[in-house]
Coordinates of C-alpha atoms in Angstrom, one line a residue:
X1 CA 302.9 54.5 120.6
X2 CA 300.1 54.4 118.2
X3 CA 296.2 53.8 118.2
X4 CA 294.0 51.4 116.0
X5 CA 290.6 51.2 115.7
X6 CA 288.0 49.3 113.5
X7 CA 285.1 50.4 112.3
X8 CA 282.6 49.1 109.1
X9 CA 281.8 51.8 105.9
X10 CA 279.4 53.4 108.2
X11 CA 282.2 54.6 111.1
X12 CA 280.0 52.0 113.5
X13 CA 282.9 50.4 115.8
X14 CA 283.4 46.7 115.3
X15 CA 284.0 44.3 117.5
X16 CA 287.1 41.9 116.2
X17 CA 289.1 38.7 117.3
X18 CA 292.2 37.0 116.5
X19 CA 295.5 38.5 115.9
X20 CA 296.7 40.0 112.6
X21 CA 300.1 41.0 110.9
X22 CA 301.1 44.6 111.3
X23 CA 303.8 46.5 109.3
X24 CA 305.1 50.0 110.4
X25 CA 307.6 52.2 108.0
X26 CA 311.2 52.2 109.1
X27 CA 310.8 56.0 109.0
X28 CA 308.2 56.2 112.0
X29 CA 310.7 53.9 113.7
X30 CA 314.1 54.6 114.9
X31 CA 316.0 52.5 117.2
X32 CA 319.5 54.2 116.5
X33 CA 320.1 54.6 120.1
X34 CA 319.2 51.1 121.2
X35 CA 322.1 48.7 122.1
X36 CA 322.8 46.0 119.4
X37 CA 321.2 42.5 120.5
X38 CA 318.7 43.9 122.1
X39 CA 314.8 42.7 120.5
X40 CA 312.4 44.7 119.9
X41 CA 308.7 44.1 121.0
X42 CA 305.2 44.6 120.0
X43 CA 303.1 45.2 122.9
X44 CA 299.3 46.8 123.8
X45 CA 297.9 48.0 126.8
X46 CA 295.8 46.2 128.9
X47 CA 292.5 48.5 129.7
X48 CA 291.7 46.6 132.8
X49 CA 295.1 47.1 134.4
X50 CA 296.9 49.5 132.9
X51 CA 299.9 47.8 132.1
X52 CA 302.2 47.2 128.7
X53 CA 301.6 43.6 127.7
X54 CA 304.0 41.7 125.0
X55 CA 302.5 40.8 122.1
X56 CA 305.1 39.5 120.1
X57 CA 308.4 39.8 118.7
X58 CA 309.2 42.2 115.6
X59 CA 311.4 41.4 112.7
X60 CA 312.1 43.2 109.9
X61 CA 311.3 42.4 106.2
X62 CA 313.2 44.2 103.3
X63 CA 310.6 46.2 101.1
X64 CA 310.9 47.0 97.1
X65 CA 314.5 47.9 95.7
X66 CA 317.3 48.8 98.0
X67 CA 319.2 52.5 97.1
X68 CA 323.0 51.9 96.9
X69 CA 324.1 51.8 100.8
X70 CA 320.8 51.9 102.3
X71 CA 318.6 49.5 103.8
X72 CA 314.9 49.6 103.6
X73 CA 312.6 47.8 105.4
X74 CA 309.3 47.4 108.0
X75 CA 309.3 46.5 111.3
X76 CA 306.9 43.0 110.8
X77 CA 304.9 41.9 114.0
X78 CA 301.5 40.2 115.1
X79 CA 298.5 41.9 117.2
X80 CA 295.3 41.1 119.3
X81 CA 292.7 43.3 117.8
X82 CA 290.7 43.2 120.8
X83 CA 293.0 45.9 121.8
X84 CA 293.0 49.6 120.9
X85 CA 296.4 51.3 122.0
X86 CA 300.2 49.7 121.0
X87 CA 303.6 50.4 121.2
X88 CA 306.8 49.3 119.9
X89 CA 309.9 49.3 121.7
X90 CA 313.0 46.9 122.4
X91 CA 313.7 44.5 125.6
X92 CA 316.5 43.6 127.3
X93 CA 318.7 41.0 124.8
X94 CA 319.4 37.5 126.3
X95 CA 322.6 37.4 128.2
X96 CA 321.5 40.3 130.7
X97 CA 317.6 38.4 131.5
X98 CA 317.6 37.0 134.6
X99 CA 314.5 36.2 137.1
X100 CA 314.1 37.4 141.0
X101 CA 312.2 35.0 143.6
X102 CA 309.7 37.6 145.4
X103 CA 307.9 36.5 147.9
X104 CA 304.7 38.0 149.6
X105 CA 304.1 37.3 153.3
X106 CA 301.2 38.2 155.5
X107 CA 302.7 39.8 158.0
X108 CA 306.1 40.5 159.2
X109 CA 306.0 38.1 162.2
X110 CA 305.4 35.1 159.3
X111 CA 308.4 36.1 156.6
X112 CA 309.5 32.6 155.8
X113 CA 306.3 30.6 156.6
X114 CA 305.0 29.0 153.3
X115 CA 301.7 28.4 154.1
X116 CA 301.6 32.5 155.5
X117 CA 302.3 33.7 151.6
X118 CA 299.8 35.6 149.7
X119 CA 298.8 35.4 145.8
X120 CA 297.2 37.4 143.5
X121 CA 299.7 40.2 144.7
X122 CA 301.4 42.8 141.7
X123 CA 305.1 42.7 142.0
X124 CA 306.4 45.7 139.7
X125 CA 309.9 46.6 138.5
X126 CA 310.8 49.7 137.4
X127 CA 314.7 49.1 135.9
X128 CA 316.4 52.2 135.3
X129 CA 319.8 52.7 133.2
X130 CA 321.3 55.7 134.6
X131 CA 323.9 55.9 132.0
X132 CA 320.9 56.9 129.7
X133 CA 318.9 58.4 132.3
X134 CA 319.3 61.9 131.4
X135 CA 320.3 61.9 127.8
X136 CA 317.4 59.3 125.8
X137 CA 314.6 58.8 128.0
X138 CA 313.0 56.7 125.8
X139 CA 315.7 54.0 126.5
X140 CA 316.7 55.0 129.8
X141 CA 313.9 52.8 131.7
X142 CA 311.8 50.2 131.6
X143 CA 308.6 47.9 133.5
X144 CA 307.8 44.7 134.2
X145 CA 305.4 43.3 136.3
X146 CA 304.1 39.6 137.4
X147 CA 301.0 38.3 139.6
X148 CA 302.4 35.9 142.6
X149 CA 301.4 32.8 143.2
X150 CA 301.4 30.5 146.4
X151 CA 305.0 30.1 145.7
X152 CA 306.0 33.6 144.7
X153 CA 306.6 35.3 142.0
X154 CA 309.7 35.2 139.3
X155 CA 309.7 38.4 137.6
X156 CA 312.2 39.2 135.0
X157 CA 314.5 42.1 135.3
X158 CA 318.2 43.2 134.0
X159 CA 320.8 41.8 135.5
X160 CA 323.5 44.2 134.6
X161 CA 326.3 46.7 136.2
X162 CA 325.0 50.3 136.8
X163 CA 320.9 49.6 136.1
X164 CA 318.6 50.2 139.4
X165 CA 315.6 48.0 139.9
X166 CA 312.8 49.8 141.8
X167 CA 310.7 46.9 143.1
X168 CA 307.0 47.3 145.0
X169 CA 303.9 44.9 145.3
X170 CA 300.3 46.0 145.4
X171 CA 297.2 44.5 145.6
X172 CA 293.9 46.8 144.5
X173 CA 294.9 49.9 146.9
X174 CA 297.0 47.5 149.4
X175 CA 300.4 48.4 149.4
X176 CA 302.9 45.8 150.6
X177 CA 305.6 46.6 153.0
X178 CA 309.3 45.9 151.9
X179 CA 311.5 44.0 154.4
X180 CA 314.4 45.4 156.0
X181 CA 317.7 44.2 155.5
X182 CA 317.7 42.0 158.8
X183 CA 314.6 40.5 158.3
X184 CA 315.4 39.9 154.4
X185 CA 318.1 37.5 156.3
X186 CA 321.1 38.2 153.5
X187 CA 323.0 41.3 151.9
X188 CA 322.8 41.5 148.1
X189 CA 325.6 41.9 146.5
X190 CA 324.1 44.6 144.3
X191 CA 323.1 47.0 147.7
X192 CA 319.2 47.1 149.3
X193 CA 317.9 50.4 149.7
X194 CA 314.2 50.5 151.5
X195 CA 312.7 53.8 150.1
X196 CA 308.8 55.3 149.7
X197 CA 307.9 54.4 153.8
X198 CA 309.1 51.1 153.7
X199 CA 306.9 50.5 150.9
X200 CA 309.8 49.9 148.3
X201 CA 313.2 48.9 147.6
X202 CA 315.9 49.1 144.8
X203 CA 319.0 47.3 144.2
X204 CA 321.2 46.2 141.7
X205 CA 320.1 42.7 140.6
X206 CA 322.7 40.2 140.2
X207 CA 322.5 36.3 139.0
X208 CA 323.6 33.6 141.6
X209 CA 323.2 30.3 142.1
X210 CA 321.4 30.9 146.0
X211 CA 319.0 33.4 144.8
X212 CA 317.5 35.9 145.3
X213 CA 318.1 36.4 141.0
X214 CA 318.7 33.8 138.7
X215 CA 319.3 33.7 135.5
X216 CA 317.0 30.4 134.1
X217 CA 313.2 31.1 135.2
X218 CA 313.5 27.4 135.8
X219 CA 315.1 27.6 138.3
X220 CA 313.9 30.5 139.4
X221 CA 310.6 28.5 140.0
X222 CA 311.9 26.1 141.5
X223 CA 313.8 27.4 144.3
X224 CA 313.0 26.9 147.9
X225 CA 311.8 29.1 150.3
X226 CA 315.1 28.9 152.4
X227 CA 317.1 30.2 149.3
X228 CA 317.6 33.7 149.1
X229 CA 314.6 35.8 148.3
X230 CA 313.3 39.2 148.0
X231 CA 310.8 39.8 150.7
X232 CA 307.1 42.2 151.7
X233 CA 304.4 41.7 154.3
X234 CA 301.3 43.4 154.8
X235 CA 299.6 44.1 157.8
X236 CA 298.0 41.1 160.3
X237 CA 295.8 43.1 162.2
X238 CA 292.5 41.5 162.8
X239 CA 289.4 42.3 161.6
X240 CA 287.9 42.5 157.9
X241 CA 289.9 42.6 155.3
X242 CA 288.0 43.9 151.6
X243 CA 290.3 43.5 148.8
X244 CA 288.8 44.1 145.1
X245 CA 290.2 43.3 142.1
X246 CA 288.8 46.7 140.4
X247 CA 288.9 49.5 143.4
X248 CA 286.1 50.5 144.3
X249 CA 285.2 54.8 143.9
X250 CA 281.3 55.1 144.0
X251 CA 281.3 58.2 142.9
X252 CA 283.1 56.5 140.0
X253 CA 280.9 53.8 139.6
X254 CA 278.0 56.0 139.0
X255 CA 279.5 57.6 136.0
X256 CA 281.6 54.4 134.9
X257 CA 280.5 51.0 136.2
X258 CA 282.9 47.9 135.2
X259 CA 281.8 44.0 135.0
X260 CA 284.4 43.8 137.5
X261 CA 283.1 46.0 139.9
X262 CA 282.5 44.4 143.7
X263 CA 279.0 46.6 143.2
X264 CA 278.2 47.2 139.7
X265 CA 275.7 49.6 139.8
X266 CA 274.7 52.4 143.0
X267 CA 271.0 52.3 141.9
X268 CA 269.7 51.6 145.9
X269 CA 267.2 49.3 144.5
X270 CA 270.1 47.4 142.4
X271 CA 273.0 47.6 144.8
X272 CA 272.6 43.9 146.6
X273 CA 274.9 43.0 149.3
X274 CA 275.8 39.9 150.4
X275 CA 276.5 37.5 153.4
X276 CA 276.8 33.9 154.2
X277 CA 276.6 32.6 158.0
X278 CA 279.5 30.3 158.6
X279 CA 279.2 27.9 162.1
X280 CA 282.6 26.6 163.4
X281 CA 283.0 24.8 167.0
X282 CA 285.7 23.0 167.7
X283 CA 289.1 23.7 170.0
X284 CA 292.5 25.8 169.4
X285 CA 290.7 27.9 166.9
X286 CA 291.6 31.5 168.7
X287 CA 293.5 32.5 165.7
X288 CA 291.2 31.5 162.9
X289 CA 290.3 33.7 160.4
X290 CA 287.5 32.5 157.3
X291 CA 288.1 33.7 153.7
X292 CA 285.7 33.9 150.8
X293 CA 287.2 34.5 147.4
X294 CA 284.5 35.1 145.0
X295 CA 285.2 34.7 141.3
X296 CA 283.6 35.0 137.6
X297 CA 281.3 32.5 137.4
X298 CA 279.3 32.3 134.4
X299 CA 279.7 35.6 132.8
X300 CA 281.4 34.4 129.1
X301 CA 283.9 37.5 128.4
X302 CA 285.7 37.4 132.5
X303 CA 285.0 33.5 133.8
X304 CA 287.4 33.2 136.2
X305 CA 289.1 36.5 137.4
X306 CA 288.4 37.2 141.1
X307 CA 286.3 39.9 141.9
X308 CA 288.3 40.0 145.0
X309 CA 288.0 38.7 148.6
X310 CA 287.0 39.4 152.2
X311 CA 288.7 37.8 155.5
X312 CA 287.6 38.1 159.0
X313 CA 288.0 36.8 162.6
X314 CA 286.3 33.3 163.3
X315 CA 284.6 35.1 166.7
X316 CA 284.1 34.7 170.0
X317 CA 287.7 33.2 170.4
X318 CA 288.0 30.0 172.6
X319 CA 283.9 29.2 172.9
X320 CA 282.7 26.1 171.5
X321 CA 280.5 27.6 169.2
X322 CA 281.9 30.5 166.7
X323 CA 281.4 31.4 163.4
X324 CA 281.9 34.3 160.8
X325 CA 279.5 36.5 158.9
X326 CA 281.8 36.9 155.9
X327 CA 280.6 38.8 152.3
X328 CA 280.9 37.7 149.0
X329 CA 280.6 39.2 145.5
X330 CA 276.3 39.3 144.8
X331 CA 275.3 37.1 141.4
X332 CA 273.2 39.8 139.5
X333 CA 273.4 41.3 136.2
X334 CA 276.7 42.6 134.5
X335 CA 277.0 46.1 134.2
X336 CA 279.6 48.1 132.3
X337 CA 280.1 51.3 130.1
X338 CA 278.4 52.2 126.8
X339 CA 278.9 55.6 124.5
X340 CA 279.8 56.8 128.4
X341 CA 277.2 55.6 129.8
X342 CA 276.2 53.3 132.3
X343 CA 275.1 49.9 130.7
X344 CA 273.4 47.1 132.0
X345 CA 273.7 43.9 129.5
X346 CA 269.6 42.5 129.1
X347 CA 271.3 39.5 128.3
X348 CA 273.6 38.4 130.9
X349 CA 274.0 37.6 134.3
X350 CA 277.2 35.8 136.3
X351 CA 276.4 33.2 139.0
X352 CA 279.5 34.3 141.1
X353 CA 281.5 31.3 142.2
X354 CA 282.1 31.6 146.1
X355 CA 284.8 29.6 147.4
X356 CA 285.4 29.6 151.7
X357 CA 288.6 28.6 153.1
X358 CA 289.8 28.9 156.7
X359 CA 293.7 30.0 158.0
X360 CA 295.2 31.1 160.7
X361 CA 297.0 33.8 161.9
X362 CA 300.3 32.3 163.1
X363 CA 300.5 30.5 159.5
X364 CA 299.9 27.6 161.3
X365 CA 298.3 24.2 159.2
X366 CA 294.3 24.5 159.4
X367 CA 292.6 21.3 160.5
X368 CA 288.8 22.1 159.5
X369 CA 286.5 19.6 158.6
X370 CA 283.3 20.4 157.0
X371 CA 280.3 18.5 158.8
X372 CA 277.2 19.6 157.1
X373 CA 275.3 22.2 155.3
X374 CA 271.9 23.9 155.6
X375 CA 268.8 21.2 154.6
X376 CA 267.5 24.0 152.4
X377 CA 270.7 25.3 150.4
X378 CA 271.1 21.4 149.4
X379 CA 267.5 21.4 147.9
X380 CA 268.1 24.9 146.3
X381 CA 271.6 24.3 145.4
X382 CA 271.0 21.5 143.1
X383 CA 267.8 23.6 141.1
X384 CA 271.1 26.0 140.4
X385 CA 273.8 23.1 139.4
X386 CA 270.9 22.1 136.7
X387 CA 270.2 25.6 135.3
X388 CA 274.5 26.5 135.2
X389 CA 274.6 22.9 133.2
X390 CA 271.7 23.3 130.9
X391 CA 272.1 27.3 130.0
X392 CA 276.0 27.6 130.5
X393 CA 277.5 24.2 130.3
X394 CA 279.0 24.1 133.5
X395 CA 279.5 20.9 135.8
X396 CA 278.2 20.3 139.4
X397 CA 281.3 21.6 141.5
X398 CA 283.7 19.4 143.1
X399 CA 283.0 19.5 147.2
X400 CA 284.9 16.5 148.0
X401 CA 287.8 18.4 149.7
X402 CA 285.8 18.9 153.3
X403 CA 288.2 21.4 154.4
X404 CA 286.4 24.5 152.5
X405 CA 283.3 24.8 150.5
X406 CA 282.7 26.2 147.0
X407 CA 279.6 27.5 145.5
X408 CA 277.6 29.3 142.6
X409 CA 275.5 32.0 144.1
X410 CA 271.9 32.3 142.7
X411 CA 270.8 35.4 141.7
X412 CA 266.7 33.8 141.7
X413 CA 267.8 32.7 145.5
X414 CA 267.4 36.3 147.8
X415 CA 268.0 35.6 150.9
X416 CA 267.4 32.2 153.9
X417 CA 269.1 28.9 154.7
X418 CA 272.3 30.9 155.7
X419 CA 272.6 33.1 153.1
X420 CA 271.8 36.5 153.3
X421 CA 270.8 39.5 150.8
X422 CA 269.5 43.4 151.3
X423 CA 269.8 46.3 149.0
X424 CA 270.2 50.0 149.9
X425 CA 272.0 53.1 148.7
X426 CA 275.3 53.6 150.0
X427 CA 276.4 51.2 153.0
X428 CA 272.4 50.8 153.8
X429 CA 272.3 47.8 152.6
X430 CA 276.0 46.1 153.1
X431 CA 275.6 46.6 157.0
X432 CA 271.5 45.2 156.5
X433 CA 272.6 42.3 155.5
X434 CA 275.2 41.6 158.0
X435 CA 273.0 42.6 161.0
X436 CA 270.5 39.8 159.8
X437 CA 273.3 37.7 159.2
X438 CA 274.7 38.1 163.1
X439 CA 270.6 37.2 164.3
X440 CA 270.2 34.4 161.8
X441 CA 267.0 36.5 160.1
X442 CA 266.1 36.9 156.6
X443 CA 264.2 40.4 157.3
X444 CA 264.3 43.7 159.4
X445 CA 267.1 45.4 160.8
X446 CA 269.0 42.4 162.2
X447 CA 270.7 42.6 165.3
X448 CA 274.2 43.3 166.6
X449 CA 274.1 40.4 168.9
X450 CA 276.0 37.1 167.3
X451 CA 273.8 33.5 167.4
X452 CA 275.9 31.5 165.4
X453 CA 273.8 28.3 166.0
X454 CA 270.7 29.8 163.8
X455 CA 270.1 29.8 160.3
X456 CA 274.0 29.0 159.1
X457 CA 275.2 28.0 156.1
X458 CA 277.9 25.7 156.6
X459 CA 278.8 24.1 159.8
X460 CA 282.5 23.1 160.0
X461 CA 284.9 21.8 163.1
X462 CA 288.2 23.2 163.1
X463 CA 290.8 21.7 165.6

């Protein structure tokens, strides 16, 4: 592993895009005990996540004259230099690739239900070569890891006799529960081995033609849910459900605040939480749940990475009127760290972009329909779409699917026409905003007691 860092004459730390062509002396480089066939990659590591990302592939290129019987030469690559920490180091050669189907459920009573799957979760595997294990270490194991998407992930691994693959998915602090054998509905034919609570599993991956490992990412991609798969759920309990992107420490976020931070800053007159008021009525809606996924809206370096998500309960089940009081990510100004130190960029701001969508429970198809919105937010709402297009260049959002509702939230708008905004140190102001979001008032202490029918947001029937 090695460092790099840029800097003008005057050791002041410059800040560099592109890539650029690296060349590291075949002496600082020995791959002696790597298996023939096998490339060798360039890769950095990603700050935000702190995972090994490929950068590309290294070749080698002859330097000066050759001594009789010897080879000289550099190990030739390319490199982000947005990046400060790299490494070198080979990857499994061609014939032993192949890709495993995961798939993330939300609970265990919906393993197999497409619409019950989950995205955005971190399925890592750790593939270990126990032939190597205790002699090299520096070739005895290697990562891999690959965000899933509404259809899975397919992660590539080493499909090869005697390597283990330790697999787990994660989201934020979430850990994912691995399925037993019965409910993973097949044997495979490399062993399954549930390990860390439940929380894990290793085997011995193996190409086939029904899955769960193939050996074209193709058709890895492509297969169907009933094909053979590799399986976690979380838990469906009801209630809230805060997932963030960057976990959230405040005693971290004092010292170190990140642009990706749920709550940038703990300053009590800073910390801005909030809510929107969502009305639903309707029948058969005793399993609904709302979720708000709030995202990078305008905010140049990040525009589009989730800050995370919230879900809760569409409550009182089985009354004609309901609704939820669901949080999203606050628009405000982006914070991060400077010289260690907590920095707040004078020149920025991100509009969040809020986007609601309803599901249920039992994984069941949601019929919602959206049927209005508050008088107000229209008025309001469309001051905002012509500041995003005239200062950042963004287009009016598309609302013309009526089964959710997307949004840019204002930091100039603080709170009214179902949308509501406190600050406060600690929790203060989080559980100030959701009190006057159950009473439907933009000041005081709010109330426990629910009124769905006042001062909403978004009215939608759900059926």
């Amino acid at each position: 592993m090695f460092s790099l860092d840029f800097a003008d004459a005057s050791g002041n730390e410059l800040e560099l895009g592109g890539t650029v062509d690296i060349f590291l002396n075949e002496n600082e480089i020995d791959f002696t005990a790597a298996e023939p066939g096998h490339e060798v990659k360039l890769w950095s590591l990603n700050p935000e996540t702190g995972r090994w990302e490929v950068e590309s592939t290294v070749t080698q290129t002859p330097v000066g004259k050759r001594r009789k019987r010897q080879n000289s030469f550099t190990w030739n690559g390319s490199i982000r230099v947005t990046r400060s920490y790299y490494n070198v180091d080979w990857w499994i050669k061609a014939g032993q690739r192949c890709y495993s189907k995961v798939r993330v459920y939300q609970s265990p009573s919906l393993i197999d239900v497409p619409t019950a799957q989950l995205d955005n979760v971190i399925v890592n595997f750790m593939v270990v070569n126990p032939r190597l294990n205790s002699g090299n270490q520096r070739f005895a194991r290697f990562y891999n890891a690959l965000t899933s998407g509404t259809e899975g992930a397919c992660v590539e691994g080493w499909c090869r006799p005697g390597t283990v693959t330790y697999v787990t998915a994660t989201e934020g602090t979430t850990q994912y529960d691995a399925a037993t054998l019965a409910e993973l509905g097949f044997s495979p034919s490399g062993g399954y081995n549930r390990g860390n609570g439940g929380e894990a599993f290793s085997t011995t991956l193996t190409a086939g033609g029904s899955g769960p490992s193939y050996s074209s990412s193709g058709t890895c991609r492509n297969a169907q849910i009933t094909n053979n798969h590799f399986k976690f759920y979380g838990d469906a309990a009801p209630g809230v459900i805060e997932i963030n992107t960057r976990p959230y420490n405040p005693a971290q976020n004092i010292l170190r605040p990140h642009y990706l931070s749920w709550y940038p800053t703990e300053e009590a007159s800073l910390k801005w939480s909030c809510f929107m008021k969502v009305k639903v009525t309707g029948s058969n809606t005793e399993n609904l749940r709302a979720r708000v996924v709030s995202t990078v809206g305008t905010h140049y370096a990040n525009r589009d990475i989730d800050y995370g998500r919230r879900e809760d309960d569409v409550v009182p089940p089985g009354e004609s009127i309901k609704g939820a009081c669901i949080e999203y990510k606050c628009s405000g100004d982006v914070w991060t760290t400077r010289n260690d130190l907590p920095f707040r960029d004078p020149s920025d701001v991100d509009y969040t972009l809020v986007e609601l969508s309803f599901l249920y429970t039992s994984g069941a198809t949601v019929d919602c329909n959206r049927m209005g919105l508050a008088p107000s937010f229209v008025f309001f709402n469309g001051m905002t779409e012509t500041t995003l297009l005239n200062d950042y260049s963004i287009s009016p959002l598309d609302n013309s699917d009526m089964r959710g509702f997307r949004l840019y939230d204002s930091p100039d708008i603080i709170y009214g026409f179902g949308i509501y905004k406190a600050t406060g140190p600690g929790n203060v102001g989080k559980q100030t905003a959701y009190d006057q979001c159950l009473a439907g008032v933009s000041s005081g202490s709010g109330s426990n007691i629910i009124d769905w029918d006042a001062n909403w947001l978004v009215h939608f029937e759900c059926n």
